[in-house]
C-alpha cells in the first residue's frame, strides 16, 4: 500500500477548504495592469500596462522576456495569438496593434473603434480577433482578409467585456454598462440572439464555463455581485455577494471547480463553481485588482493590479490517481476514470514515450474529488471530497459505502477491508459502512496514513497504532509527508520534506507487545522499528516492488533502491506521479497532471536477482540469473561489484573493459594480460603493467609498458632494477621520440656526458648546457652498473 502526498512546505502555501494549494510564482511591481494573458506552452505572461507598454514576463525566471513600447496611450486589452506568434494590443487612441513576439516586429496597426477598446477574444480555430469598445459595438476582424471587419450592434452603453463560448465556437457573449449580457452568433452578425438581464448596475465582465457539460456563464457587475447563468434556459442560477466594490473581471477556471473574481475593492476571490460559495479571498496589497487570466491544462493564474502583476500556481503538479494490480483509477473534478494497463502490448512501448491509453469514464462521484485510494487487493477504492467520502467496487463502479468525516476528510486503508477516516481529532475505523471503533487523540494531528499499521502524523512526530486494538505501537520523532509500506509490512519508508528514513518493522516483537498490556506506554515499543538507512533524497512519489523501492525525487530523477545505494534509471522531463509496476511487462508507469502516461523498463528478474544477492542467497540468485536478459548482464555485474561481490561480477560482466578493471582489482594477472591482448588499447597495457609491477613480475611489466609505449614507467622499472641494457634501449627510443628529459636522465645515469650535452643543445637549452659543462662535469658523476 502506498499513500502519496504531493505538497509544498506549509509556510509556502495557503490552504483552502477545497484543499487547493495557492503558491506565488511571480510578483512584479509596475504601473497599473489592465490585462493579462498566459502563453499555452511557454512560462510567459503578457501584461498590458497603463503606461502604453506591453511586457512579457517569464514566471519561472522572474525576468522580463520582451518589452514593447506600443503607444503613449494606456493599453487596456492584450492577448497572445499563439498560432501566428503574435500579440494583439488595444490602446486608448482607439488603435489595435499586432506584434510578432519573437522578432518584435510590428505586423499591423489600424484604427479599430471610435472610443476606448475594452476587451479581446481570439477565436480558437478561425483567423478572427474580436474586440469590444466604449463606442457600444463589437467588431470581428479577419486577419487573413487584410483585417476586414464585421460589426455587431445592440448594446446601448459601453461594451466592456466579451468571451467566445468554448463549447460552441460559433457564439460569444458580451457584457455592457447597459446592465445586460448579450449572446451573439458569429455566422449571423445582425442582432443579438438574446439578452440576460438581472444585474442592477453595469456589467464589466463575462466568461463561459469550459469544463464539464454544464451550460454556465458568469458575469461581474458594478452592483458588486457575480451572477452565474444557465445560458440555455436563460435563468440566473446564483448570485454571489462578498465584494465591496465594482467587479472588474470574472473567470471560470478551465480545469478546477472555481470562479475567479477581481474587484476594485483590492481583493481577488475564489468561489466554488459547484456550490457557488466563497472559498477564499486573496489580497496581495497591490491596490485595485483589474484582471485575471488562466489557461486550460495549466495550473497558472495571472492577476493584474494597480501596482503590478501576480502569477499564482493553483492546485497540484500531480494527478489524482492510484494503481493496483495493473488497474489505474483517476479523478478529474467529480469524474472517475479508469484504465487497465494489462491490456497494453508491452513490446510496442518505448521508454519515455506516451502510453497509448485512453482513460475510460466509470461514472460521477457526486462530489469534487480531492483524493482516491485503492484498498490493498484492488477490489475496492475510496474517493473523498471536502466533507464526505464513498467506497466503490473496482469492477462495475458499484457504491458499497458512504459517509461524512467533517471538514478536510481523509481516508486510508489497512492491509484488508478495514479503513480509517480522520474527523477532527478523532479517528474512526470502519469496515464496509459499519463503524468498528473510534478513538480520540489528546492532541491535534495533520494527516493519517494507511498500511501495516495506522499512522497518525502531528507537526513533529508520527504515531503508529494497531488497527484492531488501537494500541500505540511506536511514536517516532519525525513528521513525514508520506509513508510507504513494503508489501509484507517488514519495511517502511518515511518520506520527509528533505530526505527519507528506511526502517525495518519488527512485526513479531510488536505482536508479542500488543498482548501484554502491562508493557504499553506513551512511546510504544522501543524495538518496534530499527533504522536501515537514511536516504538523501526528497521523494515526490514512490512504490515498492517486492523488496525494491522505486521512487521519483524532487530533481525529477527516477531511481530504484536495492541494498543501500540508489540507482538512477532516468531523469524525467517534468513532474510525474509514479503509479505502479506491472511485472509481466517489466515496466513501471508514470502519469502527469493531464493524465498522460509514460513507461520505463525495469526487468523483474533483475530486481529478483539483486534482492537475492543482498540476502546472500547465492544459490537462489544463480537459478534466477539465466532468466535475465543479456543486455542487463552489465547492470548485474556492476551491482555485484558495488556490493563487494567482485569475483562473481568478474565472471558475469560482458564488458571487456569492466572485466579488465575487475581482473586488476582481483589481481588476476594472467587473465588481465589476456584481456589486454584482445583490447589492444594503450590504457589496458598500462593498467596491466602497473599490476605486474606491483606484484613483482618485472618481465611482464616491461612487456606491458613496451606495448603501451609508457617510457616514464619503463624508466622507473629500469632504474629500480639496475637494468643497464634496458636503459640504453630507452635512451635510444626517447632520443628518437624527442623526449628530451628522459633521454638526458638516461644518458646521465649511463655516464655519457657528451650525450647529455648534445641532448641539452638539441633541445635548445644552451644555458643549461653551459652550466652542465662547466659545473657538473667537474664533479664525479655516479656510474650505472
XYZ file of C-alpha atoms in Angstrom:
785
model
C 0.000 0.000 0.000
C 1.243 3.441 -0.818
C -0.050 6.790 0.343
C 1.098 9.575 -1.936
C 1.269 13.189 -0.785
C 2.416 15.908 -3.170
C 2.682 19.147 -1.256
C 4.821 22.168 -0.704
C 6.109 23.348 2.603
C 3.303 24.549 4.850
C 4.652 28.068 5.224
C 4.673 28.481 1.434
C 1.050 27.628 0.817
C -2.383 28.876 1.655
C -4.815 26.053 2.434
C -8.405 26.258 1.218
C -11.423 24.054 2.074
C -11.134 22.564 -1.422
C -7.541 21.613 -0.490
C -6.247 23.676 -3.369
C -2.695 24.854 -2.933
C -2.075 28.519 -3.769
C 1.552 29.444 -4.339
C 3.019 32.684 -5.697
C 5.190 32.138 -8.782
C 5.751 35.779 -9.788
C 5.299 39.209 -8.222
C 6.385 42.215 -10.283
C 5.664 45.819 -9.349
C 4.705 48.214 -12.149
C 2.199 50.850 -13.158
C -1.459 49.831 -13.485
C -2.054 46.491 -15.225
C -5.252 46.392 -17.283
C -4.879 42.969 -18.939
C -3.002 39.695 -18.507
C -2.747 36.601 -20.692
C -0.840 33.323 -20.210
C 1.048 31.599 -23.039
C -0.131 27.987 -23.545
C 3.321 26.384 -23.970
C 5.920 28.824 -22.627
C 6.200 30.077 -18.997
C 5.144 33.548 -20.115
C 2.557 36.052 -19.013
C 1.642 39.002 -21.265
C 0.857 42.202 -19.371
C -0.838 45.298 -20.803
C 0.253 48.409 -18.886
C -1.422 51.760 -18.468
C 1.902 53.356 -19.459
C 1.486 52.121 -23.061
C 3.989 49.267 -22.726
C 3.231 45.583 -23.231
C 5.616 43.316 -21.331
C 6.146 39.572 -21.410
C 7.438 38.113 -18.128
C 8.854 34.637 -17.522
C 7.272 33.412 -14.293
C 9.949 30.723 -13.860
C 12.984 33.020 -14.096
C 11.145 36.095 -12.739
C 12.592 38.134 -15.605
C 11.308 40.284 -18.474
C 11.420 38.391 -21.774
C 10.161 41.188 -24.072
C 9.048 44.776 -23.657
C 7.062 46.515 -26.415
C 6.757 50.306 -26.448
C 3.325 50.276 -28.041
C 1.920 53.787 -27.591
C 1.933 56.880 -25.425
C -1.669 55.973 -24.575
C -2.789 53.396 -21.990
C -3.185 49.766 -23.024
C -6.392 48.009 -21.981
C -6.748 44.600 -23.719
C -3.787 42.402 -24.752
C -3.796 38.821 -25.999
C -1.466 36.159 -27.358
C -2.331 34.860 -30.841
C -0.067 31.856 -30.496
C -0.598 30.158 -33.842
C 0.743 33.314 -35.540
C 3.349 34.097 -32.823
C 1.656 37.461 -32.331
C 0.407 39.642 -29.547
C -2.618 41.887 -30.081
C -2.805 45.131 -28.090
C -5.624 47.693 -27.827
C -4.766 51.281 -26.818
C -6.717 54.361 -25.826
C -6.015 56.035 -29.174
C -8.615 53.509 -30.470
C -5.956 51.501 -32.357
C -5.268 47.769 -32.438
C -1.604 46.922 -32.933
C -0.221 43.492 -33.771
C 3.390 42.486 -32.997
C 5.419 39.355 -33.670
C 6.551 38.369 -30.182
C 9.668 36.610 -31.480
C 11.045 39.298 -33.785
C 9.212 42.207 -32.015
C 8.284 43.476 -35.490
C 5.057 45.461 -35.780
C 2.822 43.404 -38.078
C -0.212 45.699 -38.304
C -1.688 48.855 -36.784
C -5.152 50.181 -37.545
C -7.871 52.321 -36.006
C -10.451 49.805 -34.839
C -13.089 51.785 -32.923
C -14.200 55.336 -32.236
C -13.717 55.064 -28.478
C -11.694 53.086 -25.919
C -11.173 49.391 -26.691
C -12.100 47.277 -23.665
C -11.580 43.564 -24.390
C -10.382 40.993 -26.936
C -11.346 37.473 -27.838
C -9.229 35.184 -30.061
C -11.150 32.529 -31.990
C -9.681 29.063 -31.281
C -9.697 27.861 -34.908
C -10.639 30.671 -37.323
C -8.477 33.743 -38.140
C -10.687 36.021 -36.062
C -9.984 38.618 -33.411
C -12.998 40.056 -31.571
C -12.897 43.475 -29.898
C -15.430 45.467 -27.915
C -15.465 49.186 -27.189
C -16.936 52.183 -25.454
C -18.459 53.000 -28.856
C -21.131 50.373 -27.908
C -20.014 47.933 -30.651
C -18.231 44.621 -31.027
C -16.146 44.007 -34.132
C -14.841 40.797 -35.634
C -11.512 41.166 -37.507
C -10.321 38.599 -40.090
C -6.514 38.732 -40.326
C -6.484 36.527 -43.410
C -8.615 39.106 -45.268
C -6.420 42.093 -44.514
C -8.244 42.686 -41.244
C -11.693 43.139 -42.745
C -14.289 43.568 -40.016
C -17.901 42.753 -39.190
C -19.804 44.952 -36.754
C -22.141 43.686 -34.013
C -24.516 46.327 -32.659
C -27.178 46.248 -29.987
C -25.743 47.499 -26.725
C -26.859 50.926 -25.539
C -23.820 51.668 -23.373
C -20.108 50.802 -23.261
C -19.336 47.215 -24.305
C -16.919 46.202 -21.521
C -16.180 42.507 -21.959
C -16.616 39.521 -24.247
C -15.936 35.789 -24.354
C -16.189 33.107 -27.059
C -18.158 30.022 -25.999
C -15.645 27.120 -25.831
C -18.474 24.592 -26.273
C -19.959 26.407 -29.269
C -17.241 28.415 -31.002
C -19.797 29.993 -33.339
C -21.221 32.035 -30.471
C -19.927 34.573 -27.983
C -21.200 36.682 -25.095
C -20.690 40.379 -24.368
C -21.078 42.458 -21.220
C -22.137 46.096 -21.135
C -22.756 49.024 -18.840
C -26.350 48.875 -20.146
C -26.745 46.161 -17.406
C -27.123 43.302 -19.909
C -25.215 40.299 -21.201
C -25.915 39.585 -24.845
C -25.383 36.320 -26.726
C -24.333 36.557 -30.387
C -23.772 34.257 -33.346
C -20.602 34.806 -35.402
C -22.239 33.424 -38.531
C -25.278 35.752 -38.255
C -23.872 39.155 -37.270
C -27.169 41.019 -37.086
C -28.937 41.435 -33.790
C -28.030 39.563 -30.641
C -29.690 36.183 -30.229
C -30.926 37.120 -26.752
C -30.046 39.061 -23.612
C -29.569 38.051 -19.983
C -30.949 40.688 -17.639
C -30.667 40.768 -13.872
C -27.803 42.958 -12.727
C -28.709 46.242 -11.065
C -25.713 48.117 -12.499
C -23.378 47.935 -15.460
C -21.767 44.586 -16.322
C -17.979 44.651 -16.760
C -17.036 41.046 -17.421
C -18.373 37.777 -18.702
C -16.945 34.238 -19.018
C -18.121 30.787 -20.092
C -17.516 27.586 -18.153
C -15.183 25.441 -20.274
C -15.099 22.289 -18.143
C -17.770 19.628 -17.815
C -21.078 19.712 -19.620
C -22.883 22.433 -17.689
C -24.064 25.420 -19.799
C -22.832 28.040 -17.347
C -21.952 31.681 -17.902
C -20.620 34.045 -15.205
C -20.901 37.835 -15.157
C -19.398 40.520 -12.904
C -21.026 43.878 -12.304
C -20.772 47.332 -10.778
C -23.521 46.155 -8.387
C -20.671 44.302 -6.581
C -22.080 40.847 -7.455
C -21.205 37.889 -9.635
C -24.061 36.023 -11.276
C -23.993 32.540 -12.766
C -26.429 31.871 -15.590
C -27.681 28.832 -17.448
C -27.359 30.201 -20.979
C -29.668 27.510 -22.370
C -32.621 28.149 -20.040
C -31.577 31.823 -19.657
C -32.081 31.526 -15.880
C -29.852 33.041 -13.202
C -28.641 30.115 -11.063
C -26.799 32.017 -8.362
C -25.807 35.479 -7.203
C -22.543 35.606 -5.292
C -22.067 38.502 -2.897
C -18.960 39.438 -0.956
C -17.064 42.130 -2.852
C -17.286 45.695 -1.571
C -16.758 47.493 -4.886
C -17.127 47.070 -8.661
C -16.293 43.652 -10.133
C -13.600 44.221 -12.763
C -13.244 40.663 -14.101
C -14.724 37.207 -13.629
C -13.447 33.885 -14.910
C -14.252 30.195 -14.652
C -11.044 28.258 -14.138
C -10.874 25.908 -17.152
C -9.895 22.855 -15.064
C -10.570 23.493 -11.379
C -14.073 23.956 -9.917
C -13.551 27.602 -9.054
C -14.618 31.016 -10.295
C -12.042 33.817 -10.001
C -13.264 37.376 -9.497
C -11.259 40.599 -9.244
C -12.576 43.836 -7.834
C -11.820 47.476 -7.242
C -12.064 46.621 -3.513
C -8.429 45.406 -3.920
C -9.343 41.727 -3.478
C -9.423 38.584 -5.567
C -11.978 35.981 -4.555
C -12.113 32.295 -5.393
C -15.601 30.799 -5.435
C -16.677 27.160 -5.569
C -18.271 26.724 -9.003
C -20.369 23.778 -7.772
C -21.772 25.280 -4.590
C -21.263 28.947 -5.550
C -19.869 29.518 -2.058
C -16.797 31.642 -1.316
C -13.667 29.543 -0.843
C -11.063 32.174 -0.052
C -10.072 35.818 -0.520
C -6.622 36.824 -1.730
C -5.128 40.242 -1.100
C -1.547 40.985 -2.122
C -1.563 44.673 -1.104
C -1.275 45.955 -4.670
C -4.374 48.183 -4.604
C -7.261 47.618 -7.054
C -7.447 44.291 -8.898
C -8.356 44.668 -12.572
C -7.975 41.416 -14.450
C -7.206 37.713 -14.326
C -6.039 35.110 -16.807
C -5.892 31.319 -16.773
C -5.439 28.549 -19.285
C -6.712 25.028 -19.841
C -4.337 22.307 -18.617
C -2.275 24.916 -16.795
C -2.118 25.493 -13.052
C -1.092 29.136 -13.508
C -3.390 32.093 -12.851
C -2.289 35.664 -13.591
C -3.675 38.704 -11.782
C -3.312 42.368 -12.708
C -3.405 45.195 -10.145
C -2.930 48.924 -9.894
C 0.618 48.275 -8.696
C 1.730 45.221 -10.655
C 1.286 41.603 -11.637
C 0.990 38.399 -9.620
C 1.131 34.889 -11.079
C -0.215 32.119 -8.869
C 0.053 28.385 -9.143
C -3.230 26.723 -8.177
C -3.557 23.066 -7.358
C -1.063 20.239 -7.505
C 1.514 19.288 -10.127
C 0.276 15.717 -9.888
C -2.892 13.915 -10.961
C -5.372 12.399 -8.551
C -4.712 8.757 -9.377
C -3.923 5.388 -7.848
C -2.823 1.967 -9.082
C -3.425 -1.650 -8.113
C -2.689 -4.884 -9.982
C -2.332 -3.113 -13.318
C -5.517 -1.073 -12.976
C -5.424 2.723 -12.816
C -8.147 4.955 -11.419
C -8.074 8.729 -11.667
C -10.342 11.654 -10.893
C -10.964 14.907 -12.665
C -13.262 17.129 -10.612
C -16.147 14.691 -9.900
C -15.464 12.412 -12.862
C -13.935 8.975 -12.142
C -11.803 7.430 -14.912
C -10.027 4.098 -15.243
C -7.669 2.115 -17.448
C -6.280 -1.425 -17.268
C -2.577 -1.363 -18.128
C -2.583 -5.120 -18.644
C -4.415 -4.529 -21.924
C -1.307 -2.887 -23.383
C 1.175 -4.680 -25.634
C 4.468 -4.104 -23.787
C 6.613 -4.899 -26.834
C 5.188 -1.793 -28.538
C 6.169 0.548 -25.683
C 9.317 2.663 -25.709
C 10.963 4.203 -22.670
C 9.662 7.718 -22.060
C 7.114 7.635 -24.909
C 3.453 8.313 -24.307
C 1.488 5.177 -23.494
C -1.409 4.671 -25.949
C -4.006 4.536 -23.188
C -7.395 6.180 -23.312
C -8.939 6.612 -19.877
C -12.488 5.265 -19.705
C -15.138 7.091 -17.698
C -16.524 4.951 -14.869
C -19.042 7.472 -13.617
C -19.579 10.503 -11.431
C -18.767 10.612 -7.727
C -21.278 13.388 -6.920
C -18.549 15.344 -5.160
C -15.457 17.284 -6.058
C -12.901 14.533 -5.583
C -9.861 15.559 -3.552
C -8.394 12.098 -3.021
C -8.832 8.484 -4.039
C -7.194 5.232 -2.949
C -7.406 1.542 -3.767
C -7.646 -0.907 -0.923
C -4.812 -3.430 -0.587
C -6.215 -6.035 -3.003
C -7.516 -3.513 -5.527
C -11.091 -4.806 -5.447
C -12.489 -1.591 -3.966
C -11.457 2.037 -3.886
C -12.411 5.101 -1.914
C -12.964 8.630 -3.147
C -13.280 11.548 -0.778
C -14.108 15.204 -1.063
C -14.293 18.190 1.201
C -16.546 16.638 3.841
C -17.676 13.220 2.625
C -16.414 10.000 1.069
C -17.689 6.988 -0.854
C -16.467 3.416 -1.376
C -16.875 1.793 -4.801
C -16.131 -1.587 -6.319
C -13.372 -1.505 -8.909
C -15.428 -3.665 -11.216
C -18.716 -2.047 -12.131
C -18.277 1.152 -10.077
C -20.884 -0.010 -7.547
C -21.252 2.070 -4.396
C -20.786 -0.058 -1.267
C -20.205 2.599 1.374
C -20.691 6.259 2.095
C -20.049 8.596 4.990
C -19.035 12.030 6.198
C -15.869 12.924 8.013
C -16.243 16.612 8.685
C -14.086 19.337 7.136
C -10.931 18.070 5.490
C -11.862 14.382 5.454
C -9.030 11.905 4.874
C -9.376 8.152 4.329
C -6.734 5.412 4.430
C -6.837 1.627 4.138
C -5.413 -1.147 6.260
C -3.999 -4.227 4.537
C -7.513 -5.692 4.490
C -11.010 -4.295 4.038
C -10.794 -2.002 7.052
C -10.287 1.723 6.576
C -9.921 4.765 8.792
C -11.202 8.296 8.408
C -9.968 11.473 10.065
C -12.677 13.555 11.705
C -11.273 16.458 13.697
C -9.134 14.928 16.463
C -10.973 11.627 16.173
C -10.046 8.603 14.090
C -12.891 6.286 13.094
C -12.164 2.722 11.969
C -14.763 1.300 9.599
C -15.432 -1.904 7.670
C -17.883 -1.509 4.787
C -20.308 1.010 6.243
C -20.085 -0.231 9.833
C -18.011 1.667 12.348
C -15.894 -0.838 14.268
C -14.343 1.606 16.702
C -13.162 5.151 17.126
C -10.616 6.781 19.353
C -10.000 10.399 20.162
C -6.463 11.623 20.466
C -5.487 14.144 23.085
C -3.666 16.228 20.510
C -4.317 17.752 17.106
C -2.923 15.925 14.076
C -2.400 16.787 10.415
C -2.892 13.560 8.499
C -3.348 9.809 8.710
C -1.526 7.079 6.786
C -2.608 3.548 5.968
C -0.692 0.316 5.572
C 0.572 -2.320 8.021
C -0.179 -0.009 10.957
C -2.314 3.121 11.159
C -0.101 6.208 11.104
C -1.167 9.479 12.731
C 1.031 12.478 11.916
C 1.452 15.558 14.081
C 3.575 18.632 13.485
C 6.699 16.996 14.918
C 6.075 13.225 15.083
C 4.230 10.208 13.737
C 2.497 7.609 15.885
C 1.704 4.116 14.624
C -1.320 2.273 16.039
C -2.509 -1.311 15.722
C -5.597 -1.439 13.512
C -7.526 -3.940 15.670
C -6.711 -2.806 19.196
C -5.744 0.843 18.579
C -2.776 0.267 20.905
C 0.137 2.625 20.262
C 2.879 0.616 18.536
C 5.531 3.318 18.420
C 5.931 7.078 18.369
C 8.741 8.328 16.091
C 10.028 11.891 16.323
C 9.841 12.799 12.635
C 6.911 14.265 10.717
C 6.750 12.610 7.280
C 4.831 13.912 4.296
C 4.286 10.349 3.059
C 4.606 6.773 4.329
C 5.397 3.848 2.025
C 4.964 0.300 3.355
C 6.590 -2.725 1.752
C 4.000 -5.340 0.745
C 4.957 -7.791 3.516
C 4.984 -4.988 6.096
C 8.570 -5.645 7.144
C 9.980 -2.388 5.798
C 8.695 1.165 5.657
C 9.956 4.437 4.221
C 9.153 7.707 5.975
C 9.492 10.453 3.352
C 10.238 13.892 4.797
C 10.337 17.292 3.124
C 14.080 16.717 2.731
C 15.369 13.170 2.929
C 13.787 9.886 3.967
C 14.243 7.101 6.519
C 14.150 3.407 5.617
C 13.136 1.356 8.671
C 12.749 -2.333 9.444
C 9.479 -3.209 11.179
C 9.822 -5.992 13.775
C 6.351 -7.495 13.423
C 6.923 -10.470 15.726
C 8.104 -8.272 18.594
C 5.122 -5.972 18.017
C 2.687 -8.919 18.126
C 4.124 -10.019 21.483
C 3.949 -6.455 22.773
C 0.283 -5.997 21.831
C -0.888 -8.894 24.022
C 0.980 -7.623 27.107
C -0.972 -4.578 28.366
C 1.366 -4.074 31.310
C 4.146 -3.128 28.827
C 2.104 -0.476 26.995
C 3.328 3.108 27.426
C 3.159 6.585 25.906
C 6.031 5.961 23.464
C 5.166 2.409 22.403
C 7.588 -0.469 21.867
C 11.163 0.775 21.651
C 12.227 -2.081 19.351
C 9.209 -1.818 17.027
C 11.322 -0.224 14.306
C 15.037 -0.160 13.629
C 16.799 2.086 11.111
C 18.249 0.511 7.980
C 19.493 3.637 6.264
C 18.873 7.312 5.698
C 18.195 8.433 2.140
C 19.456 11.822 0.981
C 16.504 12.002 -1.390
C 13.470 14.310 -1.277
C 10.843 11.873 -2.538
C 7.844 13.036 -4.569
C 6.187 9.657 -5.181
C 7.198 6.045 -4.677
C 6.184 2.377 -4.802
C 7.527 -0.941 -3.558
C 8.090 -3.903 -5.887
C 8.808 -6.820 -3.549
C 11.945 -5.629 -1.698
C 12.809 -2.961 -4.272
C 11.914 0.665 -3.509
C 11.289 2.745 -6.662
C 10.870 6.498 -6.372
C 10.906 9.866 -8.136
C 12.780 12.615 -6.311
C 12.396 16.382 -6.456
C 15.214 16.557 -9.044
C 12.912 14.530 -11.344
C 15.212 11.504 -11.183
C 13.516 8.125 -11.418
C 15.511 5.767 -9.195
C 15.353 2.352 -7.567
C 16.910 1.072 -4.369
C 18.021 -2.496 -3.723
C 20.624 -2.614 -0.985
C 21.984 0.707 0.228
C 22.756 2.744 -2.876
C 20.041 4.061 -5.246
C 20.450 3.508 -8.987
C 19.232 6.205 -11.385
C 17.044 4.917 -14.226
C 16.419 8.243 -15.988
C 15.683 11.915 -15.469
C 12.100 12.889 -16.273
C 11.213 15.917 -18.374
C 8.503 17.117 -15.988
C 6.834 16.259 -12.714
C 5.030 12.942 -12.836
C 3.320 10.599 -10.390
C 4.871 7.131 -10.165
C 1.769 4.953 -10.467
C 2.969 1.372 -10.269
C 4.802 -1.570 -11.775
C 3.485 -4.385 -13.982
C 5.861 -7.330 -13.600
C 4.516 -9.097 -16.717
C 5.555 -6.002 -18.722
C 8.838 -5.437 -16.828
C 7.711 -1.807 -16.785
C 6.841 0.959 -14.372
C 4.201 3.512 -15.308
C 4.004 7.236 -14.553
C 1.252 9.826 -15.101
C 1.359 13.609 -15.484
C -1.232 16.064 -14.212
C -3.108 15.900 -17.534
C -3.389 12.096 -17.160
C -0.939 11.293 -19.953
C 1.106 8.195 -19.102
C 4.647 7.110 -19.937
C 6.594 3.980 -19.004
C 10.146 2.815 -18.367
C 11.525 -0.694 -18.449
C 12.972 -2.320 -15.331
C 13.355 -6.095 -15.650
C 11.646 -8.005 -12.852
C 14.170 -10.861 -12.956
C 16.950 -8.293 -12.454
C 15.251 -6.989 -9.303
C 14.754 -10.543 -8.004
C 18.424 -11.383 -8.591
C 19.665 -8.234 -6.877
C 17.484 -8.854 -3.836
C 18.736 -12.446 -3.538
C 22.308 -11.165 -3.627
C 21.542 -8.694 -0.835
C 20.101 -11.613 1.171
C 23.289 -13.599 0.362
C 21.140 -16.303 -1.236
C 23.670 -17.031 -3.965
C 22.098 -20.375 -4.880
C 18.753 -18.692 -5.493
C 20.439 -15.906 -7.460
C 22.186 -18.464 -9.645
C 18.815 -20.001 -10.539
C 17.331 -16.599 -11.457
C 20.324 -15.386 -13.483
C 19.538 -17.359 -16.722
C 16.186 -15.539 -16.961
C 17.859 -12.110 -17.014
C 18.239 -10.685 -20.499
C 21.820 -10.480 -21.749
C 21.630 -6.729 -22.255
C 21.159 -6.405 -18.486
C 24.186 -8.538 -17.546
C 26.422 -5.475 -17.254
C 23.944 -3.947 -14.768
C 24.101 -7.178 -12.799
C 27.917 -7.141 -12.797
C 28.117 -3.508 -11.656
C 25.585 -4.207 -8.909
C 27.691 -7.156 -7.746
C 30.811 -5.004 -7.810
C 29.102 -2.282 -5.788
C 28.084 -4.876 -3.206
C 31.614 -6.316 -2.875
C 30.920 -9.446 -4.946
C 33.718 -8.705 -7.411
C 34.647 -12.316 -8.148
C 31.102 -13.049 -9.293
C 30.966 -9.721 -11.144
C 34.168 -10.697 -12.990
C 32.585 -13.969 -14.120
C 29.357 -12.299 -15.305
C 30.318 -8.999 -16.900
C 30.075 -8.956 -20.707
C 32.057 -5.719 -20.991
C 35.762 -6.217 -21.736
C 36.961 -3.007 -20.079
C 34.861 -3.693 -16.999
C 36.250 -7.254 -16.903
C 39.799 -5.885 -17.102
C 39.144 -3.450 -14.248
C 37.800 -6.287 -12.107
C 40.718 -8.597 -13.026
C 43.155 -5.904 -11.888
C 41.267 -5.329 -8.617
C 41.265 -9.091 -8.013
C 44.986 -9.287 -9.032
C 44.251 -11.817 -11.769
C 47.434 -11.049 -13.721
C 47.315 -13.838 -16.380
C 43.639 -13.113 -17.107
C 44.268 -9.351 -17.251
C 47.182 -9.953 -19.641
C 44.944 -11.951 -21.985
C 42.248 -9.256 -21.889
C 44.827 -6.553 -22.697
C 45.890 -8.577 -25.737
C 42.286 -8.554 -27.007
C 41.642 -4.867 -26.381
C 44.957 -3.716 -27.912
C 44.487 -0.421 -26.057
C 47.409 1.520 -24.628
C 45.483 2.214 -21.414
C 44.837 -1.507 -20.958
C 48.536 -2.381 -21.328
C 49.403 0.408 -18.887
C 46.914 -0.935 -16.295
C 48.232 -4.486 -16.570
C 51.848 -3.253 -16.455
C 51.131 -1.389 -13.206
C 49.556 -4.542 -11.750
C 52.533 -6.684 -12.778
C 54.959 -4.136 -11.311
C 53.075 -4.058 -8.004
C 53.158 -7.860 -7.875
C 56.894 -8.021 -8.677
C 56.508 -9.579 -12.145
C 59.102 -7.312 -13.762
C 59.393 -9.110 -17.108
C 55.616 -8.953 -17.616
C 55.573 -5.331 -16.504
C 58.341 -4.483 -19.010
C 56.467 -6.203 -21.841
C 53.254 -4.318 -20.996
C 54.977 -0.937 -20.709
C 56.677 -1.528 -24.064
C 53.287 -2.290 -25.648
C 51.887 0.855 -24.021
C 54.959 2.911 -25.067
C 54.978 4.058 -21.447
C 58.512 5.454 -21.271
C 58.200 7.007 -17.771
C 57.163 3.646 -16.321
C 59.975 1.902 -18.215
C 62.478 4.427 -16.830
C 61.195 3.743 -13.313
C 61.426 -0.033 -13.871
C 64.938 0.001 -15.378
C 66.417 2.311 -12.771
C 64.789 0.401 -9.919
C 66.141 -2.933 -11.217
C 69.566 -1.574 -12.423
C 68.795 -2.797 -15.943
C 71.557 -1.074 -17.986
C 70.615 -2.779 -21.239
C 67.018 -1.705 -20.874
C 68.047 1.854 -20.036
C 70.259 2.012 -23.133
C 67.304 0.945 -25.286
C 65.098 3.503 -23.569
C 67.716 6.236 -24.199
C 67.727 5.410 -27.921
C 63.941 5.344 -28.029
C 63.468 8.630 -26.210
C 66.074 10.339 -28.403
C 64.042 9.297 -31.465
C 60.720 10.353 -29.938
C 62.089 13.684 -28.732
C 61.507 13.026 -25.027
C 64.453 15.186 -24.007
C 64.062 14.894 -20.239
C 64.050 11.097 -20.210
C 66.826 10.972 -22.812
C 69.005 13.297 -20.715
C 68.367 11.354 -17.492
C 69.112 8.044 -19.202
C 72.417 9.379 -20.614
C 73.305 10.918 -17.276
C 72.808 7.627 -15.420
C 74.720 5.811 -18.169
C 77.571 8.318 -17.538
C 77.563 9.513 -21.172
C 78.334 13.204 -20.530
C 78.802 14.127 -24.178
C 75.401 12.712 -24.993
C 73.966 14.739 -22.117
C 75.422 17.954 -23.555
C 74.186 17.067 -27.028
C 70.730 16.391 -25.634
C 70.617 19.826 -23.989
C 71.907 21.576 -27.115
C 69.487 19.735 -29.380
C 66.626 20.728 -27.109
C 67.766 24.382 -27.328
C 68.660 24.613 -23.659
C 72.055 26.292 -24.175
C 72.186 27.912 -20.730
C 71.619 24.588 -19.013
C 74.209 23.042 -21.337
C 76.834 25.605 -20.236
C 76.064 25.089 -16.570
C 76.291 21.340 -17.076
C 79.652 21.554 -18.942
C 81.464 23.962 -16.610
C 79.854 22.969 -13.362
C 78.523 19.489 -13.066
C 81.219 17.799 -15.237
C 83.926 18.882 -12.774
C 82.364 16.537 -10.227
C 82.355 12.762 -10.249
C 79.019 11.529 -11.537
C 77.536 8.285 -10.319
C 78.118 5.300 -12.555
C 75.257 2.999 -13.575
C 76.143 -0.671 -13.268
